[in-house]
Coordinates of C-alpha atoms in Angstrom, one line a residue:
M19 CA 112.8 179.4 134.8
L20 CA 109.6 178.8 132.9
K21 CA 111.6 177.6 129.9
Q22 CA 113.3 175.1 132.1
D23 CA 110.0 173.8 133.5
N24 CA 108.7 173.4 130.0
I25 CA 111.7 171.3 129.0
E26 CA 111.2 169.1 132.1
I27 CA 107.5 168.6 131.2
M28 CA 108.4 167.7 127.6
K29 CA 111.0 165.2 128.8
S30 CA 108.4 163.5 131.1
I31 CA 105.8 163.3 128.2
L32 CA 108.4 161.8 125.9
F33 CA 109.4 159.2 128.6
L34 CA 105.8 158.2 129.1
L35 CA 105.2 157.9 125.3
L36 CA 108.3 155.7 124.9
L37 CA 107.2 153.6 127.9
F38 CA 103.7 153.2 126.5
T39 CA 105.0 152.3 123.0
S40 CA 107.3 149.7 124.5
F41 CA 104.5 148.2 126.6
T42 CA 102.0 148.0 123.8
G43 CA 104.7 146.7 121.4
T44 CA 105.3 143.8 123.8
L45 CA 101.6 143.1 124.0
V46 CA 101.2 143.0 120.2
S47 CA 104.2 140.8 119.9
A48 CA 102.7 138.3 122.3
Q49 CA 99.2 138.5 120.9
T50 CA 100.3 137.9 117.3
V51 CA 101.5 134.4 118.3
S52 CA 98.8 131.9 117.4
F53 CA 98.0 129.4 120.2
D54 CA 95.5 127.4 118.3
N55 CA 96.4 123.9 119.6
V56 CA 96.3 122.3 116.2
K57 CA 98.6 124.9 114.6
F58 CA 100.9 124.9 117.6
F59 CA 101.6 121.1 117.2
E60 CA 101.7 121.3 113.4
D61 CA 104.7 123.6 113.6
T62 CA 107.9 121.6 113.2
S63 CA 110.3 124.2 114.4
V64 CA 112.1 123.6 117.7
L65 CA 111.0 125.9 120.5
N66 CA 113.5 127.5 122.8
V67 CA 112.0 127.3 126.3
T68 CA 113.2 128.2 129.8
I69 CA 111.4 126.9 132.9
K70 CA 112.4 128.4 136.2
T71 CA 111.3 126.9 139.5
D72 CA 112.5 125.6 142.8
M73 CA 114.2 122.5 141.5
V74 CA 115.3 121.6 145.0
K75 CA 111.7 121.1 146.0
V76 CA 111.0 119.2 142.7
F77 CA 113.8 116.7 143.4
R78 CA 112.7 116.3 147.0
Q79 CA 109.1 115.5 146.0
K80 CA 109.8 113.7 142.7
E81 CA 108.1 110.5 143.8
K82 CA 104.9 112.3 144.9
T83 CA 102.5 112.1 142.0
G84 CA 100.3 115.2 141.8
A85 CA 102.7 117.5 143.7
K86 CA 102.5 121.0 142.2
F87 CA 105.2 123.8 142.0
P88 CA 104.9 127.4 140.9
A89 CA 107.2 128.1 138.0
N90 CA 107.9 130.6 135.2
F91 CA 107.7 129.6 131.6
S92 CA 109.6 131.6 128.9
V93 CA 109.4 130.8 125.2
Q94 CA 110.9 132.4 122.1
F95 CA 109.3 131.7 118.7
E96 CA 110.9 131.7 115.3
N97 CA 109.3 135.1 114.4
G98 CA 111.1 136.7 117.4
S99 CA 108.0 136.9 119.7
Q100 CA 108.7 136.1 123.3
I101 CA 106.3 135.2 126.1
N102 CA 107.2 135.0 129.8
E103 CA 104.5 134.1 132.3
P104 CA 103.8 132.0 135.4
I105 CA 102.7 128.4 135.1
V106 CA 102.4 125.4 137.4
L107 CA 104.4 122.2 137.2
E108 CA 103.0 118.9 138.4
I109 CA 104.7 115.6 139.1
R110 CA 103.3 112.8 137.0
G111 CA 104.2 109.2 135.8
H112 CA 105.1 106.0 137.5
F113 CA 108.4 104.2 136.6
R114 CA 110.3 107.3 135.3
K115 CA 109.6 109.4 138.4
N116 CA 111.5 106.9 140.5
F117 CA 114.2 106.0 138.1
C118 CA 115.0 109.2 136.3
Y119 CA 117.0 112.1 137.6
I120 CA 114.3 114.6 136.5
P121 CA 110.8 113.3 137.1
P122 CA 108.1 113.4 134.4
L123 CA 106.2 116.7 134.6
K124 CA 103.0 118.2 133.4
V125 CA 103.0 121.9 132.4
I126 CA 99.8 123.7 133.4
F127 CA 99.3 126.9 131.5
K128 CA 95.7 127.7 132.5
N129 CA 96.4 128.8 136.0
K130 CA 95.9 132.5 135.2
K131 CA 92.9 134.1 133.4
T132 CA 95.2 136.6 131.7
S133 CA 97.6 133.9 130.4
V134 CA 98.4 134.2 126.8
L135 CA 99.4 130.5 126.8
K136 CA 96.1 129.5 128.4
P137 CA 94.7 127.9 125.2
L138 CA 97.4 125.2 125.4
G139 CA 95.8 123.9 128.7
A140 CA 97.8 121.3 130.6
L141 CA 100.4 119.4 128.6
K142 CA 102.7 116.5 129.4
L143 CA 106.3 117.4 129.3
V144 CA 108.5 114.5 128.3
N145 CA 112.1 115.3 129.3
Q146 CA 115.4 113.5 129.3
C147 CA 115.5 110.8 132.0
K148 CA 119.1 111.6 132.9
T149 CA 121.7 114.0 131.6
P150 CA 124.3 111.9 129.7
E151 CA 124.2 112.2 125.9
M152 CA 122.7 108.7 125.3
Y153 CA 119.5 109.9 127.2
Q154 CA 119.3 112.8 124.8
Q155 CA 119.4 110.3 121.9
Y156 CA 116.6 108.2 123.6
L157 CA 114.5 111.3 124.0
V158 CA 114.8 112.4 120.4
S159 CA 114.2 108.8 119.2
E160 CA 111.0 108.6 121.2
F161 CA 109.9 111.9 119.8
L162 CA 110.4 110.5 116.3
V163 CA 108.2 107.5 117.1
Y164 CA 105.3 109.9 117.7
K165 CA 106.1 111.7 114.4
M166 CA 106.1 108.3 112.5
F167 CA 102.7 107.4 113.9
N168 CA 101.5 110.9 112.8
L169 CA 102.4 109.9 109.2
L170 CA 100.2 106.9 109.4
T171 CA 97.0 108.5 110.9
D172 CA 95.6 111.7 112.1
K173 CA 94.3 109.7 115.0
S174 CA 97.6 110.0 116.8
L175 CA 99.0 112.3 119.5
R176 CA 101.1 115.3 118.2
V177 CA 104.3 116.5 119.9
R178 CA 106.5 119.6 119.8
L179 CA 110.2 119.4 120.3
L180 CA 111.9 121.8 122.7
N181 CA 115.4 123.1 123.5
L182 CA 114.7 123.2 127.2
K183 CA 116.6 125.1 129.9
L184 CA 115.7 124.2 133.5
I185 CA 116.8 126.9 135.9
D186 CA 116.7 126.5 139.7
S187 CA 115.2 129.6 141.2
T188 CA 117.2 129.0 144.5
G189 CA 120.5 128.9 142.7
R190 CA 121.5 125.7 144.5
K191 CA 121.2 123.5 141.5
K192 CA 123.1 123.8 138.2
T193 CA 121.0 124.8 135.2
I194 CA 120.1 121.8 133.0
D195 CA 120.1 122.2 129.2
E196 CA 118.3 119.3 127.5
N197 CA 115.9 118.4 124.8
A198 CA 112.3 117.7 125.7
F199 CA 108.9 117.6 124.0
L200 CA 105.4 118.7 124.8
M201 CA 102.5 116.3 124.1
E202 CA 99.1 117.2 122.8
N203 CA 96.5 116.5 125.6
E204 CA 93.6 114.2 125.2
K205 CA 90.9 116.9 125.2
R206 CA 92.5 118.8 122.4
F207 CA 93.1 115.6 120.5
A208 CA 89.5 114.7 120.9
K209 CA 88.3 118.1 119.7
R210 CA 90.6 117.9 116.7
N211 CA 89.1 114.5 115.7
N212 CA 85.5 115.2 116.7
F213 CA 85.9 112.6 119.5
T214 CA 84.9 112.3 123.1
V215 CA 87.3 111.0 125.8
L216 CA 86.2 107.7 127.1
K217 CA 85.5 107.8 130.9
T218 CA 87.0 104.3 131.4
D219 CA 90.7 103.7 130.9
K220 CA 90.3 100.1 129.6
V221 CA 88.2 98.3 127.1
K222 CA 87.9 94.8 125.6
Y223 CA 89.9 94.4 122.4
N224 CA 86.8 93.3 120.4
L225 CA 85.1 96.6 121.2
T226 CA 87.8 98.7 119.4
D227 CA 87.7 100.1 115.9
R228 CA 89.2 97.3 113.7
R229 CA 91.1 99.5 111.3
Q230 CA 92.6 101.7 113.9
M231 CA 93.4 98.8 116.2
T232 CA 95.1 96.9 113.3
L233 CA 97.2 99.9 112.6
V234 CA 98.2 100.2 116.3
D235 CA 99.0 96.5 116.5
L236 CA 101.3 96.7 113.5
F237 CA 102.9 99.9 114.5
E238 CA 103.7 98.6 118.0
Y239 CA 105.3 95.6 116.2
M240 CA 107.3 97.8 113.9
I241 CA 108.8 99.7 116.8
G242 CA 109.2 96.6 118.9
N243 CA 107.0 97.8 121.8
T244 CA 105.2 95.4 124.1
D245 CA 104.8 97.8 127.0
W246 CA 101.1 98.5 126.3
G247 CA 97.7 96.9 126.7
V248 CA 94.1 97.8 125.8
S249 CA 92.3 95.5 128.2
V250 CA 94.4 96.8 131.1
G251 CA 94.5 100.4 130.0
H252 CA 98.3 100.6 129.8
N253 CA 99.9 103.3 127.7
V254 CA 96.9 103.8 125.5
Q255 CA 94.2 106.5 125.4
L256 CA 90.6 105.7 124.4
F257 CA 88.1 107.8 122.4
H258 CA 84.7 107.6 120.9
S259 CA 83.2 109.2 117.9
K260 CA 80.9 112.2 118.6
N261 CA 79.0 111.6 115.4
D262 CA 78.3 107.8 115.6
S263 CA 76.9 106.4 118.8
F264 CA 77.4 102.9 117.4
A265 CA 81.0 103.4 116.6
L266 CA 83.6 101.3 118.4
T267 CA 86.4 102.7 120.6
Y268 CA 89.5 104.3 119.0
V269 CA 92.8 103.4 120.6
V270 CA 95.7 105.8 120.5
P271 CA 99.1 104.7 121.9
Y272 CA 101.7 106.7 123.7
D273 CA 104.9 106.3 125.8
F274 CA 107.4 104.4 123.7
D275 CA 110.6 104.5 125.7
Y276 CA 110.4 100.7 126.3
S277 CA 110.4 99.9 122.6
G278 CA 113.1 98.2 120.7
F279 CA 113.3 101.2 118.4
V280 CA 114.3 103.6 121.2
N281 CA 116.2 100.8 123.0
T282 CA 116.8 102.5 126.4
D283 CA 119.3 100.9 128.8
Y284 CA 116.5 100.5 131.4
S285 CA 113.9 98.7 129.1
S286 CA 113.2 95.0 129.3
P287 CA 110.4 92.8 128.0
A288 CA 107.8 91.2 130.3
P289 CA 109.0 87.7 131.4
N290 CA 105.9 86.0 130.1
L291 CA 106.6 87.0 126.5
N292 CA 109.6 84.7 126.2
I293 CA 111.8 87.1 124.3
S294 CA 115.3 88.0 125.2
S295 CA 115.3 91.7 124.7
V296 CA 113.1 94.6 123.6
R297 CA 114.8 94.5 120.2
E298 CA 113.2 91.2 119.5
R299 CA 109.8 91.8 117.9
I300 CA 106.7 89.9 118.9
Y301 CA 103.2 90.5 117.4
R302 CA 100.5 91.2 120.0
G303 CA 97.6 91.7 117.7
F304 CA 94.4 89.6 117.7
P305 CA 93.2 87.7 114.6
R306 CA 92.6 89.7 111.4
S307 CA 92.1 88.5 107.8
L308 CA 95.0 88.7 105.5
N309 CA 93.1 91.4 103.5
E310 CA 92.8 93.5 106.6
I311 CA 96.5 93.1 107.4
N312 CA 97.6 93.9 103.8
E313 CA 95.3 97.0 103.7
A314 CA 97.0 98.4 106.9
L315 CA 100.5 97.4 105.7
A316 CA 99.9 99.4 102.5
I317 CA 99.8 102.6 104.7
F318 CA 103.2 101.7 106.2
K319 CA 104.7 101.1 102.7
K320 CA 103.4 104.4 101.4
Q321 CA 105.1 106.2 104.3
Q322 CA 108.3 104.2 104.4
E323 CA 110.5 106.8 102.7
N324 CA 109.0 109.6 105.0
M325 CA 109.8 107.5 108.1
Y326 CA 113.4 107.1 107.0
A327 CA 113.6 110.8 106.2
L328 CA 112.4 111.7 109.7
I329 CA 115.5 109.9 111.1
N330 CA 118.1 110.9 108.5
N331 CA 117.1 114.5 108.5
C332 CA 117.2 114.9 112.3
N333 CA 120.4 116.8 113.1
L334 CA 120.0 116.0 116.8
L335 CA 120.8 112.3 116.3
T336 CA 124.3 111.0 116.0
S337 CA 125.3 108.9 113.0
K338 CA 125.4 105.9 115.3
T339 CA 121.9 106.4 116.4
K340 CA 120.7 107.0 112.9
R341 CA 122.2 103.7 111.8
S342 CA 120.6 101.9 114.7
L343 CA 117.1 103.3 114.1
T344 CA 117.1 102.9 110.3
G345 CA 118.6 99.4 110.7
Y346 CA 115.8 98.4 113.1
L347 CA 113.2 99.7 110.6
D348 CA 114.9 97.7 107.8
G349 CA 114.0 94.5 109.7
F350 CA 110.3 95.4 109.7
F351 CA 110.1 96.5 106.0
E352 CA 112.0 93.4 104.9
I353 CA 109.4 91.3 106.7
I354 CA 106.4 93.0 105.1
K355 CA 107.8 92.6 101.6
K356 CA 107.4 88.8 101.9
P357 CA 103.8 87.5 101.7
D358 CA 104.7 84.2 103.5
D359 CA 106.2 86.1 106.4
V360 CA 103.2 88.5 106.6
K361 CA 100.8 85.5 106.7
R362 CA 102.8 83.6 109.3
I363 CA 103.5 86.5 111.7
F364 CA 100.3 88.6 111.5
V365 CA 97.6 86.0 110.7
E366 CA 98.7 82.5 111.7
N367 CA 100.5 83.7 114.9
A368 CA 98.0 86.3 116.1
R369 CA 97.0 86.3 119.7
S370 CA 94.3 83.9 120.9
D371 CA 93.9 85.3 124.4

């Protein structure tokens, strides 16, 4: 009898040891993943992410900006580490929340003090507007716009591509498999560049940093985007240098789904611009000298091959989409090869108001 009791005690001890080893192993696996915000967005691998929430409630309240929903976020990293923890989803956006099947969302990681993902803060989740394949192509194309601007300047928002699975916790909605991307938030961007976030959301054009603003003007022209404005605070974020109190405002653009490069089926130019489609470029920059323009264009020329490589090496794009995107870039790079066209478009026809 005593021998049998000893056997049972040993079994219990062994079970507890195995349980403890499994538990601590999971903790180590999670803790070894770096959540430094800079490194997280520097990583170019595609994250496999699952978000589980009451999608019925999300759809019912999709037009209610700021509505929050408890959810679960699961991510698997390339090194095999997995993290599964509660988050909060928040409805955001304007046009897309009314037009799109899935509303734009913000992922809030900092709702729990014990959250491993807490350092990521609250990030915008840019997801596919609708489920057909062409919307997946739009999403990936817009993701590449951010990556192209990253090539031109560090003063640009970084993004991380996801293979996203959206699961309805009620079981009433079908699981959605799509691509999406997370966007660096403005506070983390500011910290990375030693900036502060401007309290106002709009600023006069002549109070912006000339080099950065010239780069933004030319970039928006390159991608055929007119859906932005500094003086009205539309689709731009504004920052100020921490080190120089006399420095002018740095402008950082975002939201490119209305650009001619992405060319969504729901995009259209503003009527006052007198252009027939978003594919037709129009320069919206204010006067700069020819030297300033050429200095900025030299950065584009230096990164030209890398921009094309981003497109051609992206296995999520169809051959048709790749031809469309590279063909659209061809138009821009043909223009900037010709000094007469550069002077006419970017100097002589700059905005006057």
